[in-house]
Amino acid sequence: MNNDTIDETTATGPDNTPGTPATESRAASTYRPGLEGVIATRSAICCIDGEKGRLSYRGIAIEELAEHSTFEETAYLLLYNHLPSERELKEFSTLIARQRHLPLSVSEAIKKFPVGMHPMLALQAAVALLQGEDFYADDVSSPIHNIRRAISLIAKFPTIVAAFDHCRNGEDPLPPVSKYGHAENFLFMLMGDPPDRAVAQVLDKCLILMAEHTLNASTFSARIVGSTNASIYSAVSAAVGALSGSLHGGANERVIRTLYSIGSADNVPKYVDEMLDSAKKIMGLGHRIYKTTDPRAPVLKSYIPGLLDKVGGEEFKELYEIATELEGEVEKKLSHKKIYPNVDFYSAVVLEILRIPIDLFTPVFAVARSVGWAAHWMEQVDTNKIYRPIQEYIGDLNRPYVPIEKR
Ligand code: COA
C-alpha cells in the first residue's frame, strides 16, 4: 500500500472506539508538535549548530561573510554553491541591476493596493503578481531558467517594498539606480537621498546575516509549495506570508515596540519580571534551534556603536541602552531555559537607527531571505518528492448521520 493514501482499516483505529488516535498509514508514527527534531529534507545550502551557536552558508561561517563579503556575493554563493570569480560577480551584479525594475502591470497594481495593508501582505501579493509576466513560470524543469527567475525575483524585492511605502504615502515610487549596489539602492529607493556608503554597508551586512537559515517556517513553506511543482512566485509568496507571523520574522517589529514601551534602562528589571510572572514571551528572545546565543545577534550588536557615532540621535542611544540592559537581565533570569537574543533582537535596533519605518523591518528581512527561499526552491524542484506528512486523527469515529429535524 502507498503510505500517501488513507488506509481505511487503520483509520478507524484498533478498537473502533471514538477518540482513539488513528494514523493515516501503517507506518509507525510519532507525533512531534511543531515537527520539532524531525528531519524533513536534505539540503546542502546552510548549516546550523544549535548547541555551539554556529551558522554557515555553503560551508562558510557567517562571521567571515559578514566581514568580507557583500550581499550580491553571498547571494551568488547561496545560489551557485561557490564564491564567484571577479568576472562572475560582475556579471551577476549587472544581472541583478538590470532586473530591479518592476513590470508596469505590477507597479500599477501596487499603486492600487489598500494603503492600510501591512507591507508584508503587499509584498506577498506583488510577488504573486510577478508570475503574470512570466509566461512559462509553471515549467520548472530547466535549472538555467529557474536560476534566472530566482535572480530576477531577488532583484525586485527591494523595489517592491520601497514602491509600496511611497504609494501608501501618496508619493511616486523612485526607480532603482544602476550605479548603486543592492543595499544602497534599497536605501535610496526608500529614503530618496544618495545613501551614505558606511550606513549602506551596515544594511548590506544585515542582509548577508539574514539571507538564509535552513528549514525555518517560511523556508519550509517555500519548499512545500515548490514540492507541488508550483512556480517560484507561488513558493516565495507563501514564504513571505509565513515570515510575517509574530513568532517568525514579525518579531523584529515587535522588538522595537517593546523597547520603546519599556521607556528607560531602569525599567527593564520590572518589565522582565512582569512578563515572566504572566508567562508571556519577550520578543526577540529564544530560538527553536539555538540553545546558546544566536551567532547573528553579537555580530549585529557590534555594528551599533559605530552606527550611533555616524548617525547620532539621543533616542537611539537610549534604545541601545535598554536593549543591552534587557539582554543582561534575560541572561540572569532565563539562561537556565537557554533563552538568549535571536537575530530579530539587534537587527531591530540596527534598522531603527537606519530610520527604516518600523512596519518595514520584516520586509527588510524578506529582502534578505528571498535568497534563501530561492535557493531552497531550486534545491527542492531539483530533487523533488511532494511533501505529504501524515496526521494522527483524534476526532470522533463512527458517528451516525442524524437528520436535521432530529438534532
Ligand atoms: N521569552 C520568555 N520565555 C521564553 C521565550 C521568550 N521569548 N521563548 C521561550 N521561552 C520559554 C517558554 O515560555 C518555555 O518555558 P517553559 O518551559 O517554562 O514553558 C521555554 O522557554 C521553551 O519555549 P518554547 O516556546 O517551547 O520554545 P519553541 O522552540 O517552541 O519556540 C520561539 C521558539 C522562537 C517561537 C520562542 O522562543 C518565541 O516565541 N520567541 C519570541 C518570538 C521571537 O523572537 N521569534 C523570532 C524567532 S527567530
JSON list of N, CA, C and O in Angstrom, two decimals, residues 206-248:
[
{"chain": "A", "resi": 206, "resn": "CYS", "atom": "N", "xyz": [23.64, 43.39, 7.30]},
{"chain": "A", "resi": 206, "resn": "CYS", "atom": "CA", "xyz": [22.40, 42.82, 7.86]},
{"chain": "A", "resi": 206, "resn": "CYS", "atom": "C", "xyz": [21.78, 41.87, 6.84]},
{"chain": "A", "resi": 206, "resn": "CYS", "atom": "O", "xyz": [21.30, 40.79, 7.20]},
{"chain": "A", "resi": 207, "resn": "LEU", "atom": "N", "xyz": [21.77, 42.28, 5.58]},
{"chain": "A", "resi": 207, "resn": "LEU", "atom": "CA", "xyz": [21.15, 41.43, 4.54]},
{"chain": "A", "resi": 207, "resn": "LEU", "atom": "C", "xyz": [21.92, 40.11, 4.41]},
{"chain": "A", "resi": 207, "resn": "LEU", "atom": "O", "xyz": [21.31, 39.05, 4.23]},
{"chain": "A", "resi": 208, "resn": "ILE", "atom": "N", "xyz": [23.24, 40.18, 4.54]},
{"chain": "A", "resi": 208, "resn": "ILE", "atom": "CA", "xyz": [24.03, 38.94, 4.50]},
{"chain": "A", "resi": 208, "resn": "ILE", "atom": "C", "xyz": [23.62, 38.02, 5.65]},
{"chain": "A", "resi": 208, "resn": "ILE", "atom": "O", "xyz": [23.35, 36.83, 5.46]},
{"chain": "A", "resi": 209, "resn": "LEU", "atom": "N", "xyz": [23.53, 38.61, 6.85]},
{"chain": "A", "resi": 209, "resn": "LEU", "atom": "CA", "xyz": [23.26, 37.79, 8.05]},
{"chain": "A", "resi": 209, "resn": "LEU", "atom": "C", "xyz": [21.85, 37.19, 8.04]},
{"chain": "A", "resi": 209, "resn": "LEU", "atom": "O", "xyz": [21.60, 36.20, 8.70]},
{"chain": "A", "resi": 210, "resn": "MET", "atom": "N", "xyz": [20.93, 37.84, 7.31]},
{"chain": "A", "resi": 210, "resn": "MET", "atom": "CA", "xyz": [19.54, 37.35, 7.32]},
{"chain": "A", "resi": 210, "resn": "MET", "atom": "C", "xyz": [19.19, 36.56, 6.05]},
{"chain": "A", "resi": 210, "resn": "MET", "atom": "O", "xyz": [18.03, 36.17, 5.88]},
{"chain": "A", "resi": 211, "resn": "ALA", "atom": "N", "xyz": [20.18, 36.32, 5.19]},
{"chain": "A", "resi": 211, "resn": "ALA", "atom": "CA", "xyz": [19.87, 35.77, 3.86]},
{"chain": "A", "resi": 211, "resn": "ALA", "atom": "C", "xyz": [19.37, 34.32, 3.87]},
{"chain": "A", "resi": 211, "resn": "ALA", "atom": "O", "xyz": [18.64, 33.91, 2.97]},
{"chain": "A", "resi": 212, "resn": "GLU", "atom": "N", "xyz": [19.78, 33.56, 4.90]},
{"chain": "A", "resi": 212, "resn": "GLU", "atom": "CA", "xyz": [19.40, 32.15, 4.86]},
{"chain": "A", "resi": 212, "resn": "GLU", "atom": "C", "xyz": [19.48, 31.55, 6.26]},
{"chain": "A", "resi": 212, "resn": "GLU", "atom": "O", "xyz": [20.29, 31.97, 7.08]},
{"chain": "A", "resi": 213, "resn": "HIS", "atom": "N", "xyz": [18.60, 30.59, 6.55]},
{"chain": "A", "resi": 213, "resn": "HIS", "atom": "CA", "xyz": [18.64, 29.99, 7.89]},
{"chain": "A", "resi": 213, "resn": "HIS", "atom": "C", "xyz": [17.94, 28.64, 7.92]},
{"chain": "A", "resi": 213, "resn": "HIS", "atom": "O", "xyz": [17.02, 28.41, 8.72]},
{"chain": "A", "resi": 214, "resn": "THR", "atom": "N", "xyz": [18.34, 27.75, 7.10]},
{"chain": "A", "resi": 214, "resn": "THR", "atom": "CA", "xyz": [17.83, 26.37, 6.98]},
{"chain": "A", "resi": 214, "resn": "THR", "atom": "C", "xyz": [16.29, 26.30, 6.96]},
{"chain": "A", "resi": 214, "resn": "THR", "atom": "O", "xyz": [15.64, 27.17, 6.42]},
{"chain": "A", "resi": 215, "resn": "LEU", "atom": "N", "xyz": [15.76, 25.26, 7.59]},
{"chain": "A", "resi": 215, "resn": "LEU", "atom": "CA", "xyz": [14.35, 24.91, 7.33]},
{"chain": "A", "resi": 215, "resn": "LEU", "atom": "C", "xyz": [13.39, 25.54, 8.35]},
{"chain": "A", "resi": 215, "resn": "LEU", "atom": "O", "xyz": [12.61, 24.86, 8.97]},
{"chain": "A", "resi": 216, "resn": "ASN", "atom": "N", "xyz": [13.47, 26.87, 8.46]},
{"chain": "A", "resi": 216, "resn": "ASN", "atom": "CA", "xyz": [12.51, 27.58, 9.33]},
{"chain": "A", "resi": 216, "resn": "ASN", "atom": "C", "xyz": [11.13, 27.56, 8.67]},
{"chain": "A", "resi": 216, "resn": "ASN", "atom": "O", "xyz": [10.97, 27.08, 7.54]},
{"chain": "A", "resi": 217, "resn": "ALA", "atom": "N", "xyz": [10.13, 28.15, 9.36]},
{"chain": "A", "resi": 217, "resn": "ALA", "atom": "CA", "xyz": [8.75, 28.04, 8.87]},
{"chain": "A", "resi": 217, "resn": "ALA", "atom": "C", "xyz": [8.57, 28.60, 7.47]},
{"chain": "A", "resi": 217, "resn": "ALA", "atom": "O", "xyz": [7.87, 28.02, 6.64]},
{"chain": "A", "resi": 218, "resn": "SER", "atom": "N", "xyz": [9.21, 29.74, 7.17]},
{"chain": "A", "resi": 218, "resn": "SER", "atom": "CA", "xyz": [8.99, 30.33, 5.83]},
{"chain": "A", "resi": 218, "resn": "SER", "atom": "C", "xyz": [9.70, 29.52, 4.75]},
{"chain": "A", "resi": 218, "resn": "SER", "atom": "O", "xyz": [9.13, 29.28, 3.67]},
{"chain": "A", "resi": 219, "resn": "THR", "atom": "N", "xyz": [10.92, 29.08, 5.03]},
{"chain": "A", "resi": 219, "resn": "THR", "atom": "CA", "xyz": [11.65, 28.29, 4.04]},
{"chain": "A", "resi": 219, "resn": "THR", "atom": "C", "xyz": [10.97, 26.95, 3.80]},
{"chain": "A", "resi": 219, "resn": "THR", "atom": "O", "xyz": [10.87, 26.47, 2.66]},
{"chain": "A", "resi": 220, "resn": "PHE", "atom": "N", "xyz": [10.47, 26.38, 4.89]},
{"chain": "A", "resi": 220, "resn": "PHE", "atom": "CA", "xyz": [9.74, 25.12, 4.75]},
{"chain": "A", "resi": 220, "resn": "PHE", "atom": "C", "xyz": [8.49, 25.34, 3.89]},
{"chain": "A", "resi": 220, "resn": "PHE", "atom": "O", "xyz": [8.16, 24.52, 3.03]},
{"chain": "A", "resi": 221, "resn": "SER", "atom": "N", "xyz": [7.83, 26.49, 4.11]},
{"chain": "A", "resi": 221, "resn": "SER", "atom": "CA", "xyz": [6.64, 26.81, 3.30]},
{"chain": "A", "resi": 221, "resn": "SER", "atom": "C", "xyz": [7.03, 26.86, 1.82]},
{"chain": "A", "resi": 221, "resn": "SER", "atom": "O", "xyz": [6.32, 26.32, 0.96]},
{"chain": "A", "resi": 222, "resn": "ALA", "atom": "N", "xyz": [8.15, 27.53, 1.53]},
{"chain": "A", "resi": 222, "resn": "ALA", "atom": "CA", "xyz": [8.60, 27.63, 0.13]},
{"chain": "A", "resi": 222, "resn": "ALA", "atom": "C", "xyz": [8.85, 26.24, -0.45]},
{"chain": "A", "resi": 222, "resn": "ALA", "atom": "O", "xyz": [8.50, 25.94, -1.59]},
{"chain": "A", "resi": 223, "resn": "ARG", "atom": "N", "xyz": [9.44, 25.37, 0.36]},
{"chain": "A", "resi": 223, "resn": "ARG", "atom": "CA", "xyz": [9.77, 24.03, -0.13]},
{"chain": "A", "resi": 223, "resn": "ARG", "atom": "C", "xyz": [8.50, 23.20, -0.31]},
{"chain": "A", "resi": 223, "resn": "ARG", "atom": "O", "xyz": [8.38, 22.43, -1.28]},
{"chain": "A", "resi": 224, "resn": "ILE", "atom": "N", "xyz": [7.56, 23.35, 0.61]},
{"chain": "A", "resi": 224, "resn": "ILE", "atom": "CA", "xyz": [6.31, 22.58, 0.49]},
{"chain": "A", "resi": 224, "resn": "ILE", "atom": "C", "xyz": [5.58, 22.98, -0.80]},
{"chain": "A", "resi": 224, "resn": "ILE", "atom": "O", "xyz": [5.17, 22.12, -1.59]},
{"chain": "A", "resi": 225, "resn": "VAL", "atom": "N", "xyz": [5.44, 24.30, -1.00]},
{"chain": "A", "resi": 225, "resn": "VAL", "atom": "CA", "xyz": [4.74, 24.76, -2.21]},
{"chain": "A", "resi": 225, "resn": "VAL", "atom": "C", "xyz": [5.54, 24.35, -3.46]},
{"chain": "A", "resi": 225, "resn": "VAL", "atom": "O", "xyz": [4.97, 23.85, -4.44]},
{"chain": "A", "resi": 226, "resn": "GLY", "atom": "N", "xyz": [6.87, 24.49, -3.38]},
{"chain": "A", "resi": 226, "resn": "GLY", "atom": "CA", "xyz": [7.72, 24.07, -4.51]},
{"chain": "A", "resi": 226, "resn": "GLY", "atom": "C", "xyz": [7.59, 22.59, -4.81]},
{"chain": "A", "resi": 226, "resn": "GLY", "atom": "O", "xyz": [7.69, 22.17, -5.96]},
{"chain": "A", "resi": 227, "resn": "SER", "atom": "N", "xyz": [7.34, 21.78, -3.77]},
{"chain": "A", "resi": 227, "resn": "SER", "atom": "CA", "xyz": [7.28, 20.33, -3.97]},
{"chain": "A", "resi": 227, "resn": "SER", "atom": "C", "xyz": [6.07, 19.91, -4.80]},
{"chain": "A", "resi": 227, "resn": "SER", "atom": "O", "xyz": [5.99, 18.77, -5.26]},
{"chain": "A", "resi": 228, "resn": "THR", "atom": "N", "xyz": [5.11, 20.83, -4.99]},
{"chain": "A", "resi": 228, "resn": "THR", "atom": "CA", "xyz": [3.97, 20.50, -5.85]},
{"chain": "A", "resi": 228, "resn": "THR", "atom": "C", "xyz": [4.25, 20.87, -7.31]},
{"chain": "A", "resi": 228, "resn": "THR", "atom": "O", "xyz": [3.36, 20.82, -8.15]},
{"chain": "A", "resi": 229, "resn": "ASN", "atom": "N", "xyz": [5.49, 21.32, -7.56]},
{"chain": "A", "resi": 229, "resn": "ASN", "atom": "CA", "xyz": [5.90, 21.85, -8.87]},
{"chain": "A", "resi": 229, "resn": "ASN", "atom": "C", "xyz": [5.25, 23.21, -9.16]},
{"chain": "A", "resi": 229, "resn": "ASN", "atom": "O", "xyz": [5.16, 23.63, -10.31]},
{"chain": "A", "resi": 230, "resn": "ALA", "atom": "N", "xyz": [4.80, 23.87, -8.09]},
{"chain": "A", "resi": 230, "resn": "ALA", "atom": "CA", "xyz": [4.28, 25.24, -8.28]},
{"chain": "A", "resi": 230, "resn": "ALA", "atom": "C", "xyz": [5.46, 26.17, -8.59]},
{"chain": "A", "resi": 230, "resn": "ALA", "atom": "O", "xyz": [6.61, 25.86, -8.28]},
{"chain": "A", "resi": 231, "resn": "SER", "atom": "N", "xyz": [5.15, 27.32, -9.16]},
{"chain": "A", "resi": 231, "resn": "SER", "atom": "CA", "xyz": [6.20, 28.23, -9.61]},
{"chain": "A", "resi": 231, "resn": "SER", "atom": "C", "xyz": [6.94, 28.87, -8.43]},
{"chain": "A", "resi": 231, "resn": "SER", "atom": "O", "xyz": [6.46, 28.85, -7.29]},
{"chain": "A", "resi": 232, "resn": "ILE", "atom": "N", "xyz": [8.06, 29.47, -8.74]},
{"chain": "A", "resi": 232, "resn": "ILE", "atom": "CA", "xyz": [8.84, 30.18, -7.72]},
{"chain": "A", "resi": 232, "resn": "ILE", "atom": "C", "xyz": [8.01, 31.32, -7.11]},
{"chain": "A", "resi": 232, "resn": "ILE", "atom": "O", "xyz": [8.14, 31.65, -5.94]},
{"chain": "A", "resi": 233, "resn": "TYR", "atom": "N", "xyz": [7.10, 31.90, -7.90]},
{"chain": "A", "resi": 233, "resn": "TYR", "atom": "CA", "xyz": [6.29, 33.01, -7.40]},
{"chain": "A", "resi": 233, "resn": "TYR", "atom": "C", "xyz": [5.32, 32.51, -6.32]},
{"chain": "A", "resi": 233, "resn": "TYR", "atom": "O", "xyz": [5.12, 33.17, -5.30]},
{"chain": "A", "resi": 234, "resn": "SER", "atom": "N", "xyz": [4.72, 31.34, -6.57]},
{"chain": "A", "resi": 234, "resn": "SER", "atom": "CA", "xyz": [3.83, 30.75, -5.56]},
{"chain": "A", "resi": 234, "resn": "SER", "atom": "C", "xyz": [4.62, 30.39, -4.31]},
{"chain": "A", "resi": 234, "resn": "SER", "atom": "O", "xyz": [4.19, 30.67, -3.19]},
{"chain": "A", "resi": 235, "resn": "ALA", "atom": "N", "xyz": [5.77, 29.75, -4.52]},
{"chain": "A", "resi": 235, "resn": "ALA", "atom": "CA", "xyz": [6.56, 29.26, -3.38]},
{"chain": "A", "resi": 235, "resn": "ALA", "atom": "C", "xyz": [7.04, 30.43, -2.52]},
{"chain": "A", "resi": 235, "resn": "ALA", "atom": "O", "xyz": [6.93, 30.41, -1.29]},
{"chain": "A", "resi": 236, "resn": "VAL", "atom": "N", "xyz": [7.57, 31.47, -3.18]},
{"chain": "A", "resi": 236, "resn": "VAL", "atom": "CA", "xyz": [8.15, 32.58, -2.43]},
{"chain": "A", "resi": 236, "resn": "VAL", "atom": "C", "xyz": [7.07, 33.46, -1.81]},
{"chain": "A", "resi": 236, "resn": "VAL", "atom": "O", "xyz": [7.23, 33.97, -0.70]},
{"chain": "A", "resi": 237, "resn": "SER", "atom": "N", "xyz": [5.93, 33.61, -2.49]},
{"chain": "A", "resi": 237, "resn": "SER", "atom": "CA", "xyz": [4.87, 34.42, -1.86]},
{"chain": "A", "resi": 237, "resn": "SER", "atom": "C", "xyz": [4.34, 33.70, -0.62]},
{"chain": "A", "resi": 237, "resn": "SER", "atom": "O", "xyz": [4.02, 34.34, 0.39]},
{"chain": "A", "resi": 238, "resn": "ALA", "atom": "N", "xyz": [4.28, 32.37, -0.66]},
{"chain": "A", "resi": 238, "resn": "ALA", "atom": "CA", "xyz": [3.87, 31.61, 0.54]},
{"chain": "A", "resi": 238, "resn": "ALA", "atom": "C", "xyz": [4.88, 31.84, 1.67]},
{"chain": "A", "resi": 238, "resn": "ALA", "atom": "O", "xyz": [4.51, 32.02, 2.84]},
{"chain": "A", "resi": 239, "resn": "ALA", "atom": "N", "xyz": [6.15, 31.85, 1.30]},
{"chain": "A", "resi": 239, "resn": "ALA", "atom": "CA", "xyz": [7.20, 32.07, 2.31]},
{"chain": "A", "resi": 239, "resn": "ALA", "atom": "C", "xyz": [7.08, 33.46, 2.94]},
{"chain": "A", "resi": 239, "resn": "ALA", "atom": "O", "xyz": [7.25, 33.62, 4.15]},
{"chain": "A", "resi": 240, "resn": "VAL", "atom": "N", "xyz": [6.76, 34.46, 2.12]},
{"chain": "A", "resi": 240, "resn": "VAL", "atom": "CA", "xyz": [6.59, 35.82, 2.66]},
{"chain": "A", "resi": 240, "resn": "VAL", "atom": "C", "xyz": [5.45, 35.82, 3.68]},
{"chain": "A", "resi": 240, "resn": "VAL", "atom": "O", "xyz": [5.57, 36.40, 4.76]},
{"chain": "A", "resi": 241, "resn": "GLY", "atom": "N", "xyz": [4.37, 35.12, 3.36]},
{"chain": "A", "resi": 241, "resn": "GLY", "atom": "CA", "xyz": [3.24, 35.03, 4.30]},
{"chain": "A", "resi": 241, "resn": "GLY", "atom": "C", "xyz": [3.66, 34.41, 5.62]},
{"chain": "A", "resi": 241, "resn": "GLY", "atom": "O", "xyz": [3.32, 34.90, 6.69]},
{"chain": "A", "resi": 242, "resn": "ALA", "atom": "N", "xyz": [4.44, 33.34, 5.53]},
{"chain": "A", "resi": 242, "resn": "ALA", "atom": "CA", "xyz": [4.88, 32.66, 6.76]},
{"chain": "A", "resi": 242, "resn": "ALA", "atom": "C", "xyz": [5.81, 33.57, 7.57]},
{"chain": "A", "resi": 242, "resn": "ALA", "atom": "O", "xyz": [5.73, 33.61, 8.80]},
{"chain": "A", "resi": 243, "resn": "LEU", "atom": "N", "xyz": [6.65, 34.31, 6.89]},
{"chain": "A", "resi": 243, "resn": "LEU", "atom": "CA", "xyz": [7.61, 35.18, 7.61]},
{"chain": "A", "resi": 243, "resn": "LEU", "atom": "C", "xyz": [6.90, 36.31, 8.35]},
{"chain": "A", "resi": 243, "resn": "LEU", "atom": "O", "xyz": [7.42, 36.86, 9.31]},
{"chain": "A", "resi": 244, "resn": "SER", "atom": "N", "xyz": [5.69, 36.65, 7.90]},
{"chain": "A", "resi": 244, "resn": "SER", "atom": "CA", "xyz": [5.01, 37.81, 8.50]},
{"chain": "A", "resi": 244, "resn": "SER", "atom": "C", "xyz": [4.55, 37.55, 9.94]},
{"chain": "A", "resi": 244, "resn": "SER", "atom": "O", "xyz": [4.28, 38.50, 10.67]},
{"chain": "A", "resi": 245, "resn": "GLY", "atom": "N", "xyz": [4.47, 36.29, 10.34]},
{"chain": "A", "resi": 245, "resn": "GLY", "atom": "CA", "xyz": [3.94, 35.97, 11.67]},
{"chain": "A", "resi": 245, "resn": "GLY", "atom": "C", "xyz": [4.84, 36.42, 12.82]},
{"chain": "A", "resi": 245, "resn": "GLY", "atom": "O", "xyz": [6.07, 36.45, 12.67]},
{"chain": "A", "resi": 246, "resn": "SER", "atom": "N", "xyz": [4.22, 36.74, 13.97]},
{"chain": "A", "resi": 246, "resn": "SER", "atom": "CA", "xyz": [4.99, 37.32, 15.08]},
{"chain": "A", "resi": 246, "resn": "SER", "atom": "C", "xyz": [5.96, 36.33, 15.71]},
{"chain": "A", "resi": 246, "resn": "SER", "atom": "O", "xyz": [6.90, 36.73, 16.38]},
{"chain": "A", "resi": 247, "resn": "LEU", "atom": "N", "xyz": [5.76, 35.02, 15.51]},
{"chain": "A", "resi": 247, "resn": "LEU", "atom": "CA", "xyz": [6.71, 34.07, 16.07]},
{"chain": "A", "resi": 247, "resn": "LEU", "atom": "C", "xyz": [7.89, 33.85, 15.13]},
{"chain": "A", "resi": 247, "resn": "LEU", "atom": "O", "xyz": [8.83, 33.12, 15.44]},
{"chain": "A", "resi": 248, "resn": "HIS", "atom": "N", "xyz": [7.83, 34.46, 13.95]},
{"chain": "A", "resi": 248, "resn": "HIS", "atom": "CA", "xyz": [8.92, 34.28, 12.98]},
{"chain": "A", "resi": 248, "resn": "HIS", "atom": "C", "xyz": [9.48, 35.67, 12.68]},
{"chain": "A", "resi": 248, "resn": "HIS", "atom": "O", "xyz": [9.91, 36.37, 13.59]}
]
